[in-house]
Amino acid sequence: MNDLRKSAFSFQRGTRKTAEQDKQELLAEIRLAHSQWKTAQHHFEHALEKDEIDYAIYAVEAAEKRYEMLLRQAKKLNVTSAYHITAEVRG
């Protein structure tokens, strides 16, 4: 999160977050994005109709992009976790 957006977000909430809280929130977002990606993959594997398959492909691609974006952000901020920062990031 860039500084301007981060301070605007903190201002809206009425509290100032510490860097550690930001890191923990980012890690939580990464865990959620990973779970959503795995769920989308599962739906793709079990899709039967053409429309279901099309939607599943879209959902997998969107979830994967979000997960990769969050991993890049964590890498940029040197946020690490033994649990999730293990996948290679494209690009």
PDB file as gemmi writes it, atoms N, CA and C in Angstrom:
CRYST1    1.000    1.000    1.000  90.00  90.00  90.00 P 1                      
ATOM      1  N   MET A   1       0.853  -1.167   0.000  1.00  0.00           N  
ATOM      2  CA  MET A   1       0.000   0.000   0.000  1.00  0.00           C  
ATOM      3  C   MET A   1       0.902   1.234   0.000  1.00  0.00           C  
ATOM      4  N   ASN A   2       0.658   2.165  -0.893  1.00  0.00           N  
ATOM      5  CA  ASN A   2       1.507   3.350  -0.902  1.00  0.00           C  
ATOM      6  C   ASN A   2       1.171   4.225   0.303  1.00  0.00           C  
ATOM      7  N   ASP A   3       2.090   5.126   0.648  1.00  0.00           N  
ATOM      8  CA  ASP A   3       1.949   5.922   1.876  1.00  0.00           C  
ATOM      9  C   ASP A   3       0.693   6.781   1.886  1.00  0.00           C  
ATOM     10  N   LEU A   4       0.362   7.393   0.751  1.00  0.00           N  
ATOM     11  CA  LEU A   4      -0.821   8.249   0.684  1.00  0.00           C  
ATOM     12  C   LEU A   4      -2.084   7.431   0.917  1.00  0.00           C  
ATOM     13  N   ARG A   5      -2.175   6.308   0.240  1.00  0.00           N  
ATOM     14  CA  ARG A   5      -3.352   5.466   0.395  1.00  0.00           C  
ATOM     15  C   ARG A   5      -3.422   4.904   1.812  1.00  0.00           C  
ATOM     16  N   LYS A   6      -2.273   4.523   2.363  1.00  0.00           N  
ATOM     17  CA  LYS A   6      -2.227   3.972   3.703  1.00  0.00           C  
ATOM     18  C   LYS A   6      -2.674   5.002   4.737  1.00  0.00           C  
ATOM     19  N   SER A   7      -2.178   6.237   4.619  1.00  0.00           N  
ATOM     20  CA  SER A   7      -2.568   7.256   5.588  1.00  0.00           C  
ATOM     21  C   SER A   7      -4.033   7.636   5.419  1.00  0.00           C  
ATOM     22  N   ALA A   8      -4.547   7.628   4.197  1.00  0.00           N  
ATOM     23  CA  ALA A   8      -5.966   7.905   3.982  1.00  0.00           C  
ATOM     24  C   ALA A   8      -6.808   6.815   4.613  1.00  0.00           C  
ATOM     25  N   PHE A   9      -6.378   5.578   4.470  1.00  0.00           N  
ATOM     26  CA  PHE A   9      -7.093   4.454   5.065  1.00  0.00           C  
ATOM     27  C   PHE A   9      -7.067   4.556   6.583  1.00  0.00           C  
ATOM     28  N   SER A  10      -5.910   4.873   7.157  1.00  0.00           N  
ATOM     29  CA  SER A  10      -5.784   5.023   8.600  1.00  0.00           C  
ATOM     30  C   SER A  10      -6.651   6.172   9.104  1.00  0.00           C  
ATOM     31  N   PHE A  11      -6.681   7.264   8.343  1.00  0.00           N  
ATOM     32  CA  PHE A  11      -7.483   8.417   8.741  1.00  0.00           C  
ATOM     33  C   PHE A  11      -8.964   8.064   8.758  1.00  0.00           C  
ATOM     34  N   GLN A  12      -9.401   7.334   7.744  1.00  0.00           N  
ATOM     35  CA  GLN A  12     -10.803   6.947   7.678  1.00  0.00           C  
ATOM     36  C   GLN A  12     -11.189   6.076   8.859  1.00  0.00           C  
ATOM     37  N   ARG A  13     -10.310   5.209   9.277  1.00  0.00           N  
ATOM     38  CA  ARG A  13     -10.599   4.327  10.390  1.00  0.00           C  
ATOM     39  C   ARG A  13     -10.437   5.041  11.720  1.00  0.00           C  
ATOM     40  N   GLY A  14      -9.751   6.190  11.716  1.00  0.00           N  
ATOM     41  CA  GLY A  14      -9.572   6.950  12.935  1.00  0.00           C  
ATOM     42  C   GLY A  14      -8.438   6.440  13.807  1.00  0.00           C  
ATOM     43  N   THR A  15      -7.644   5.540  13.291  1.00  0.00           N  
ATOM     44  CA  THR A  15      -6.518   5.006  14.062  1.00  0.00           C  
ATOM     45  C   THR A  15      -5.286   4.952  13.194  1.00  0.00           C  
ATOM     46  N   ARG A  16      -4.154   4.992  13.824  1.00  0.00           N  
ATOM     47  CA  ARG A  16      -2.882   4.817  13.128  1.00  0.00           C  
ATOM     48  C   ARG A  16      -2.413   3.388  13.356  1.00  0.00           C  
ATOM     49  N   LYS A  17      -2.089   2.721  12.280  1.00  0.00           N  
ATOM     50  CA  LYS A  17      -1.618   1.350  12.389  1.00  0.00           C  
ATOM     51  C   LYS A  17      -0.093   1.346  12.409  1.00  0.00           C  
ATOM     52  N   THR A  18       0.444   0.368  13.089  1.00  0.00           N  
ATOM     53  CA  THR A  18       1.892   0.204  13.098  1.00  0.00           C  
ATOM     54  C   THR A  18       2.303  -0.572  11.854  1.00  0.00           C  
ATOM     55  N   ALA A  19       3.581  -0.523  11.560  1.00  0.00           N  
ATOM     56  CA  ALA A  19       4.102  -1.275  10.419  1.00  0.00           C  
ATOM     57  C   ALA A  19       3.854  -2.767  10.614  1.00  0.00           C  
ATOM     58  N   GLU A  20       3.963  -3.223  11.835  1.00  0.00           N  
ATOM     59  CA  GLU A  20       3.727  -4.647  12.123  1.00  0.00           C  
ATOM     60  C   GLU A  20       2.272  -5.025  11.851  1.00  0.00           C  
ATOM     61  N   GLN A  21       1.338  -4.144  12.194  1.00  0.00           N  
ATOM     62  CA  GLN A  21      -0.065  -4.408  11.912  1.00  0.00           C  
ATOM     63  C   GLN A  21      -0.310  -4.460  10.407  1.00  0.00           C  
ATOM     64  N   ASP A  22       0.333  -3.562   9.666  1.00  0.00           N  
ATOM     65  CA  ASP A  22       0.218  -3.581   8.203  1.00  0.00           C  
ATOM     66  C   ASP A  22       0.731  -4.902   7.644  1.00  0.00           C  
ATOM     67  N   LYS A  23       1.867  -5.369   8.159  1.00  0.00           N  
ATOM     68  CA  LYS A  23       2.436  -6.637   7.690  1.00  0.00           C  
ATOM     69  C   LYS A  23       1.503  -7.800   8.002  1.00  0.00           C  
ATOM     70  N   GLN A  24       0.938  -7.800   9.200  1.00  0.00           N  
ATOM     71  CA  GLN A  24       0.024  -8.881   9.572  1.00  0.00           C  
ATOM     72  C   GLN A  24      -1.231  -8.866   8.703  1.00  0.00           C  
ATOM     73  N   GLU A  25      -1.726  -7.681   8.390  1.00  0.00           N  
ATOM     74  CA  GLU A  25      -2.890  -7.571   7.503  1.00  0.00           C  
ATOM     75  C   GLU A  25      -2.553  -8.069   6.103  1.00  0.00           C  
ATOM     76  N   LEU A  26      -1.363  -7.734   5.621  1.00  0.00           N  
ATOM     77  CA  LEU A  26      -0.943  -8.194   4.305  1.00  0.00           C  
ATOM     78  C   LEU A  26      -0.833  -9.716   4.289  1.00  0.00           C  
ATOM     79  N   LEU A  27      -0.250 -10.292   5.327  1.00  0.00           N  
ATOM     80  CA  LEU A  27      -0.146 -11.750   5.403  1.00  0.00           C  
ATOM     81  C   LEU A  27      -1.520 -12.402   5.458  1.00  0.00           C  
ATOM     82  N   ALA A  28      -2.449 -11.788   6.176  1.00  0.00           N  
ATOM     83  CA  ALA A  28      -3.813 -12.319   6.231  1.00  0.00           C  
ATOM     84  C   ALA A  28      -4.463 -12.256   4.842  1.00  0.00           C  
ATOM     85  N   GLU A  29      -4.238 -11.165   4.120  1.00  0.00           N  
ATOM     86  CA  GLU A  29      -4.765 -11.032   2.754  1.00  0.00           C  
ATOM     87  C   GLU A  29      -4.156 -12.087   1.838  1.00  0.00           C  
ATOM     88  N   ILE A  30      -2.874 -12.365   2.017  1.00  0.00           N  
ATOM     89  CA  ILE A  30      -2.211 -13.387   1.198  1.00  0.00           C  
ATOM     90  C   ILE A  30      -2.822 -14.757   1.486  1.00  0.00           C  
ATOM     91  N   ARG A  31      -3.033 -15.063   2.751  1.00  0.00           N  
ATOM     92  CA  ARG A  31      -3.653 -16.346   3.104  1.00  0.00           C  
ATOM     93  C   ARG A  31      -5.055 -16.465   2.490  1.00  0.00           C  
ATOM     94  N   LEU A  32      -5.828 -15.385   2.582  1.00  0.00           N  
ATOM     95  CA  LEU A  32      -7.173 -15.386   2.011  1.00  0.00           C  
ATOM     96  C   LEU A  32      -7.115 -15.553   0.494  1.00  0.00           C  
ATOM     97  N   ALA A  33      -6.237 -14.821  -0.160  1.00  0.00           N  
ATOM     98  CA  ALA A  33      -6.111 -14.904  -1.622  1.00  0.00           C  
ATOM     99  C   ALA A  33      -5.687 -16.306  -2.048  1.00  0.00           C  
ATOM    100  N   HIS A  34      -4.794 -16.926  -1.296  1.00  0.00           N  
ATOM    101  CA  HIS A  34      -4.353 -18.289  -1.610  1.00  0.00           C  
ATOM    102  C   HIS A  34      -5.526 -19.264  -1.489  1.00  0.00           C  
ATOM    103  N   SER A  35      -6.303 -19.109  -0.439  1.00  0.00           N  
ATOM    104  CA  SER A  35      -7.467 -19.960  -0.237  1.00  0.00           C  
ATOM    105  C   SER A  35      -8.478 -19.774  -1.370  1.00  0.00           C  
ATOM    106  N   GLN A  36      -8.714 -18.537  -1.770  1.00  0.00           N  
ATOM    107  CA  GLN A  36      -9.646 -18.256  -2.858  1.00  0.00           C  
ATOM    108  C   GLN A  36      -9.148 -18.828  -4.173  1.00  0.00           C  
ATOM    109  N   TRP A  37      -7.846 -18.796  -4.387  1.00  0.00           N  
ATOM    110  CA  TRP A  37      -7.253 -19.359  -5.597  1.00  0.00           C  
ATOM    111  C   TRP A  37      -7.451 -20.875  -5.624  1.00  0.00           C  
ATOM    112  N   LYS A  38      -7.181 -21.522  -4.499  1.00  0.00           N  
ATOM    113  CA  LYS A  38      -7.353 -22.976  -4.425  1.00  0.00           C  
ATOM    114  C   LYS A  38      -8.825 -23.360  -4.627  1.00  0.00           C  
ATOM    115  N   THR A  39      -9.731 -22.589  -4.050  1.00  0.00           N  
ATOM    116  CA  THR A  39     -11.154 -22.849  -4.216  1.00  0.00           C  
ATOM    117  C   THR A  39     -11.559 -22.693  -5.676  1.00  0.00           C  
ATOM    118  N   ALA A  40     -11.062 -21.668  -6.331  1.00  0.00           N  
ATOM    119  CA  ALA A  40     -11.364 -21.458  -7.751  1.00  0.00           C  
ATOM    120  C   ALA A  40     -10.836 -22.605  -8.597  1.00  0.00           C  
ATOM    121  N   GLN A  41      -9.644 -23.101  -8.266  1.00  0.00           N  
ATOM    122  CA  GLN A  41      -9.094 -24.247  -8.990  1.00  0.00           C  
ATOM    123  C   GLN A  41      -9.974 -25.484  -8.807  1.00  0.00           C  
ATOM    124  N   HIS A  42     -10.452 -25.674  -7.588  1.00  0.00           N  
ATOM    125  CA  HIS A  42     -11.330 -26.810  -7.299  1.00  0.00           C  
ATOM    126  C   HIS A  42     -12.619 -26.709  -8.120  1.00  0.00           C  
ATOM    127  N   HIS A  43     -13.204 -25.516  -8.182  1.00  0.00           N  
ATOM    128  CA  HIS A  43     -14.421 -25.331  -8.976  1.00  0.00           C  
ATOM    129  C   HIS A  43     -14.164 -25.599 -10.455  1.00  0.00           C  
ATOM    130  N   PHE A  44     -12.997 -25.182 -10.945  1.00  0.00           N  
ATOM    131  CA  PHE A  44     -12.653 -25.439 -12.343  1.00  0.00           C  
ATOM    132  C   PHE A  44     -12.575 -26.942 -12.621  1.00  0.00           C  
ATOM    133  N   GLU A  45     -11.933 -27.653 -11.692  1.00  0.00           N  
ATOM    134  CA  GLU A  45     -11.769 -29.101 -11.870  1.00  0.00           C  
ATOM    135  C   GLU A  45     -13.100 -29.846 -11.901  1.00  0.00           C  
ATOM    136  N   HIS A  46     -14.128 -29.243 -11.303  1.00  0.00           N  
ATOM    137  CA  HIS A  46     -15.416 -29.914 -11.223  1.00  0.00           C  
ATOM    138  C   HIS A  46     -16.506 -29.262 -12.087  1.00  0.00           C  
ATOM    139  N   ALA A  47     -16.134 -28.324 -12.915  1.00  0.00           N  
ATOM    140  CA  ALA A  47     -17.103 -27.657 -13.788  1.00  0.00           C  
ATOM    141  C   ALA A  47     -17.514 -28.606 -14.912  1.00  0.00           C  
ATOM    142  N   LEU A  48     -18.784 -28.572 -15.256  1.00  0.00           N  
ATOM    143  CA  LEU A  48     -19.293 -29.483 -16.284  1.00  0.00           C  
ATOM    144  C   LEU A  48     -19.785 -28.758 -17.532  1.00  0.00           C  
ATOM    145  N   GLU A  49     -20.590 -27.747 -17.349  1.00  0.00           N  
ATOM    146  CA  GLU A  49     -21.182 -27.019 -18.466  1.00  0.00           C  
ATOM    147  C   GLU A  49     -20.194 -25.993 -19.030  1.00  0.00           C  
ATOM    148  N   LYS A  50     -20.402 -25.606 -20.285  1.00  0.00           N  
ATOM    149  CA  LYS A  50     -19.522 -24.632 -20.919  1.00  0.00           C  
ATOM    150  C   LYS A  50     -19.474 -23.325 -20.134  1.00  0.00           C  
ATOM    151  N   ASP A  51     -20.634 -22.824 -19.698  1.00  0.00           N  
ATOM    152  CA  ASP A  51     -20.675 -21.583 -18.926  1.00  0.00           C  
ATOM    153  C   ASP A  51     -19.942 -21.722 -17.596  1.00  0.00           C  
ATOM    154  N   GLU A  52     -20.094 -22.864 -16.948  1.00  0.00           N  
ATOM    155  CA  GLU A  52     -19.386 -23.107 -15.686  1.00  0.00           C  
ATOM    156  C   GLU A  52     -17.875 -23.109 -15.903  1.00  0.00           C  
ATOM    157  N   ILE A  53     -17.454 -23.715 -16.983  1.00  0.00           N  
ATOM    158  CA  ILE A  53     -16.030 -23.787 -17.301  1.00  0.00           C  
ATOM    159  C   ILE A  53     -15.483 -22.393 -17.588  1.00  0.00           C  
ATOM    160  N   ASP A  54     -16.217 -21.630 -18.401  1.00  0.00           N  
ATOM    161  CA  ASP A  54     -15.788 -20.261 -18.713  1.00  0.00           C  
ATOM    162  C   ASP A  54     -15.651 -19.422 -17.444  1.00  0.00           C  
ATOM    163  N   TYR A  55     -16.671 -19.503 -16.589  1.00  0.00           N  
ATOM    164  CA  TYR A  55     -16.625 -18.736 -15.347  1.00  0.00           C  
ATOM    165  C   TYR A  55     -15.481 -19.221 -14.456  1.00  0.00           C  
ATOM    166  N   ALA A  56     -15.287 -20.525 -14.379  1.00  0.00           N  
ATOM    167  CA  ALA A  56     -14.218 -21.080 -13.539  1.00  0.00           C  
ATOM    168  C   ALA A  56     -12.850 -20.616 -14.019  1.00  0.00           C  
ATOM    169  N   ILE A  57     -12.654 -20.560 -15.323  1.00  0.00           N  
ATOM    170  CA  ILE A  57     -11.381 -20.072 -15.873  1.00  0.00           C  
ATOM    171  C   ILE A  57     -11.161 -18.621 -15.463  1.00  0.00           C  
ATOM    172  N   TYR A  58     -12.194 -17.808 -15.620  1.00  0.00           N  
ATOM    173  CA  TYR A  58     -12.116 -16.402 -15.216  1.00  0.00           C  
ATOM    174  C   TYR A  58     -11.784 -16.292 -13.732  1.00  0.00           C  
ATOM    175  N   ALA A  59     -12.463 -17.070 -12.888  1.00  0.00           N  
ATOM    176  CA  ALA A  59     -12.260 -17.003 -11.441  1.00  0.00           C  
ATOM    177  C   ALA A  59     -10.842 -17.435 -11.061  1.00  0.00           C  
ATOM    178  N   VAL A  60     -10.334 -18.481 -11.699  1.00  0.00           N  
ATOM    179  CA  VAL A  60      -8.971 -18.948 -11.416  1.00  0.00           C  
ATOM    180  C   VAL A  60      -7.959 -17.880 -11.800  1.00  0.00           C  
ATOM    181  N   GLU A  61      -8.111 -17.318 -12.982  1.00  0.00           N  
ATOM    182  CA  GLU A  61      -7.166 -16.292 -13.438  1.00  0.00           C  
ATOM    183  C   GLU A  61      -7.196 -15.065 -12.535  1.00  0.00           C  
ATOM    184  N   ALA A  62      -8.387 -14.623 -12.160  1.00  0.00           N  
ATOM    185  CA  ALA A  62      -8.504 -13.443 -11.292  1.00  0.00           C  
ATOM    186  C   ALA A  62      -7.900 -13.721  -9.920  1.00  0.00           C  
ATOM    187  N   ALA A  63      -8.187 -14.881  -9.355  1.00  0.00           N  
ATOM    188  CA  ALA A  63      -7.656 -15.224  -8.032  1.00  0.00           C  
ATOM    189  C   ALA A  63      -6.140 -15.356  -8.072  1.00  0.00           C  
ATOM    190  N   GLU A  64      -5.634 -15.953  -9.147  1.00  0.00           N  
ATOM    191  CA  GLU A  64      -4.192 -16.114  -9.289  1.00  0.00           C  
ATOM    192  C   GLU A  64      -3.493 -14.757  -9.398  1.00  0.00           C  
ATOM    193  N   LYS A  65      -4.070 -13.861 -10.191  1.00  0.00           N  
ATOM    194  CA  LYS A  65      -3.486 -12.519 -10.349  1.00  0.00           C  
ATOM    195  C   LYS A  65      -3.449 -11.783  -9.013  1.00  0.00           C  
ATOM    196  N   ARG A  66      -4.537 -11.861  -8.250  1.00  0.00           N  
ATOM    197  CA  ARG A  66      -4.583 -11.183  -6.948  1.00  0.00           C  
ATOM    198  C   ARG A  66      -3.532 -11.760  -6.001  1.00  0.00           C  
ATOM    199  N   TYR A  67      -3.421 -13.081  -5.962  1.00  0.00           N  
ATOM    200  CA  TYR A  67      -2.443 -13.751  -5.115  1.00  0.00           C  
ATOM    201  C   TYR A  67      -1.022 -13.331  -5.493  1.00  0.00           C  
ATOM    202  N   GLU A  68      -0.726 -13.336  -6.787  1.00  0.00           N  
ATOM    203  CA  GLU A  68       0.604 -12.934  -7.251  1.00  0.00           C  
ATOM    204  C   GLU A  68       0.891 -11.469  -6.922  1.00  0.00           C  
ATOM    205  N   MET A  69      -0.112 -10.607  -7.083  1.00  0.00           N  
ATOM    206  CA  MET A  69       0.059  -9.190  -6.770  1.00  0.00           C  
ATOM    207  C   MET A  69       0.411  -9.015  -5.295  1.00  0.00           C  
ATOM    208  N   LEU A  70      -0.295  -9.703  -4.417  1.00  0.00           N  
ATOM    209  CA  LEU A  70      -0.022  -9.600  -2.986  1.00  0.00           C  
ATOM    210  C   LEU A  70       1.361 -10.158  -2.639  1.00  0.00           C  
ATOM    211  N   LEU A  71       1.767 -11.244  -3.301  1.00  0.00           N  
ATOM    212  CA  LEU A  71       3.109 -11.785  -3.062  1.00  0.00           C  
ATOM    213  C   LEU A  71       4.195 -10.796  -3.491  1.00  0.00           C  
ATOM    214  N   ARG A  72       3.974 -10.141  -4.640  1.00  0.00           N  
ATOM    215  CA  ARG A  72       4.937  -9.125  -5.083  1.00  0.00           C  
ATOM    216  C   ARG A  72       5.019  -7.983  -4.081  1.00  0.00           C  
ATOM    217  N   GLN A  73       3.857  -7.566  -3.567  1.00  0.00           N  
ATOM    218  CA  GLN A  73       3.823  -6.490  -2.584  1.00  0.00           C  
ATOM    219  C   GLN A  73       4.572  -6.906  -1.313  1.00  0.00           C  
ATOM    220  N   ALA A  74       4.371  -8.131  -0.866  1.00  0.00           N  
ATOM    221  CA  ALA A  74       5.064  -8.622   0.325  1.00  0.00           C  
ATOM    222  C   ALA A  74       6.566  -8.685   0.081  1.00  0.00           C  
ATOM    223  N   LYS A  75       6.951  -9.132  -1.101  1.00  0.00           N  
ATOM    224  CA  LYS A  75       8.376  -9.206  -1.432  1.00  0.00           C  
ATOM    225  C   LYS A  75       8.992  -7.809  -1.433  1.00  0.00           C  
ATOM    226  N   LYS A  76       8.283  -6.861  -2.012  1.00  0.00           N  
ATOM    227  CA  LYS A  76       8.764  -5.480  -2.071  1.00  0.00           C  
ATOM    228  C   LYS A  76       8.954  -4.902  -0.669  1.00  0.00           C  
ATOM    229  N   LEU A  77       8.081  -5.270   0.260  1.00  0.00           N  
ATOM    230  CA  LEU A  77       8.139  -4.761   1.631  1.00  0.00           C  
ATOM    231  C   LEU A  77       8.955  -5.658   2.566  1.00  0.00           C  
ATOM    232  N   ASN A  78       9.571  -6.700   2.001  1.00  0.00           N  
ATOM    233  CA  ASN A  78      10.345  -7.671   2.784  1.00  0.00           C  
ATOM    234  C   ASN A  78       9.524  -8.314   3.893  1.00  0.00           C  
ATOM    235  N   VAL A  79       8.272  -8.594   3.598  1.00  0.00           N  
ATOM    236  CA  VAL A  79       7.406  -9.292   4.541  1.00  0.00           C  
ATOM    237  C   VAL A  79       7.541 -10.774   4.259  1.00  0.00           C  
ATOM    238  N   THR A  80       7.882 -11.534   5.275  1.00  0.00           N  
ATOM    239  CA  THR A  80       8.038 -12.969   5.079  1.00  0.00           C  
ATOM    240  C   THR A  80       7.207 -13.732   6.094  1.00  0.00           C  
ATOM    241  N   SER A  81       6.843 -14.927   5.706  1.00  0.00           N  
ATOM    242  CA  SER A  81       6.107 -15.832   6.569  1.00  0.00           C  
ATOM    243  C   SER A  81       6.487 -17.241   6.164  1.00  0.00           C  
ATOM    244  N   ALA A  82       6.752 -18.073   7.120  1.00  0.00           N  
ATOM    245  CA  ALA A  82       7.091 -19.463   6.811  1.00  0.00           C  
ATOM    246  C   ALA A  82       5.904 -20.167   6.176  1.00  0.00           C  
ATOM    247  N   TYR A  83       4.706 -19.655   6.396  1.00  0.00           N  
ATOM    248  CA  TYR A  83       3.497 -20.298   5.893  1.00  0.00           C  
ATOM    249  C   TYR A  83       3.236 -20.058   4.413  1.00  0.00           C  
ATOM    250  N   HIS A  84       3.399 -18.812   3.942  1.00  0.00           N  
ATOM    251  CA  HIS A  84       2.939 -18.526   2.581  1.00  0.00           C  
ATOM    252  C   HIS A  84       3.931 -17.935   1.606  1.00  0.00           C  
ATOM    253  N   ILE A  85       4.925 -17.240   2.000  1.00  0.00           N  
ATOM    254  CA  ILE A  85       5.776 -16.597   1.012  1.00  0.00           C  
ATOM    255  C   ILE A  85       6.756 -17.643   0.480  1.00  0.00           C  
ATOM    256  N   THR A  86       6.182 -18.610  -0.266  1.00  0.00           N  
ATOM    257  CA  THR A  86       6.988 -19.703  -0.806  1.00  0.00           C  
ATOM    258  C   THR A  86       6.834 -19.859  -2.301  1.00  0.00           C  
ATOM    259  N   ALA A  87       5.787 -19.300  -2.850  1.00  0.00           N  
ATOM    260  CA  ALA A  87       5.525 -19.464  -4.276  1.00  0.00           C  
ATOM    261  C   ALA A  87       6.383 -18.491  -5.079  1.00  0.00           C  
ATOM    262  N   GLU A  88       6.727 -18.909  -6.277  1.00  0.00           N  
ATOM    263  CA  GLU A  88       7.435 -18.001  -7.159  1.00  0.00           C  
ATOM    264  C   GLU A  88       6.453 -16.999  -7.727  1.00  0.00           C  
ATOM    265  N   VAL A  89       6.913 -15.794  -7.853  1.00  0.00           N  
ATOM    266  CA  VAL A  89       6.078 -14.741  -8.411  1.00  0.00           C  
ATOM    267  C   VAL A  89       6.493 -14.541  -9.860  1.00  0.00           C  
ATOM    268  N   ARG A  90       5.516 -14.557 -10.749  1.00  0.00           N  
ATOM    269  CA  ARG A  90       5.831 -14.323 -12.157  1.00  0.00           C  
ATOM    270  C   ARG A  90       6.264 -12.898 -12.381  1.00  0.00           C  
ATOM    271  N   GLY A  91       7.099 -12.710 -13.393  1.00  0.00           N  
ATOM    272  CA  GLY A  91       7.434 -11.365 -13.819  1.00  0.00           C  
ATOM    273  C   GLY A  91       8.555 -10.829 -13.094  1.00  0.00           C  
TER     274      GLY A  91                                                      
END                                                                             
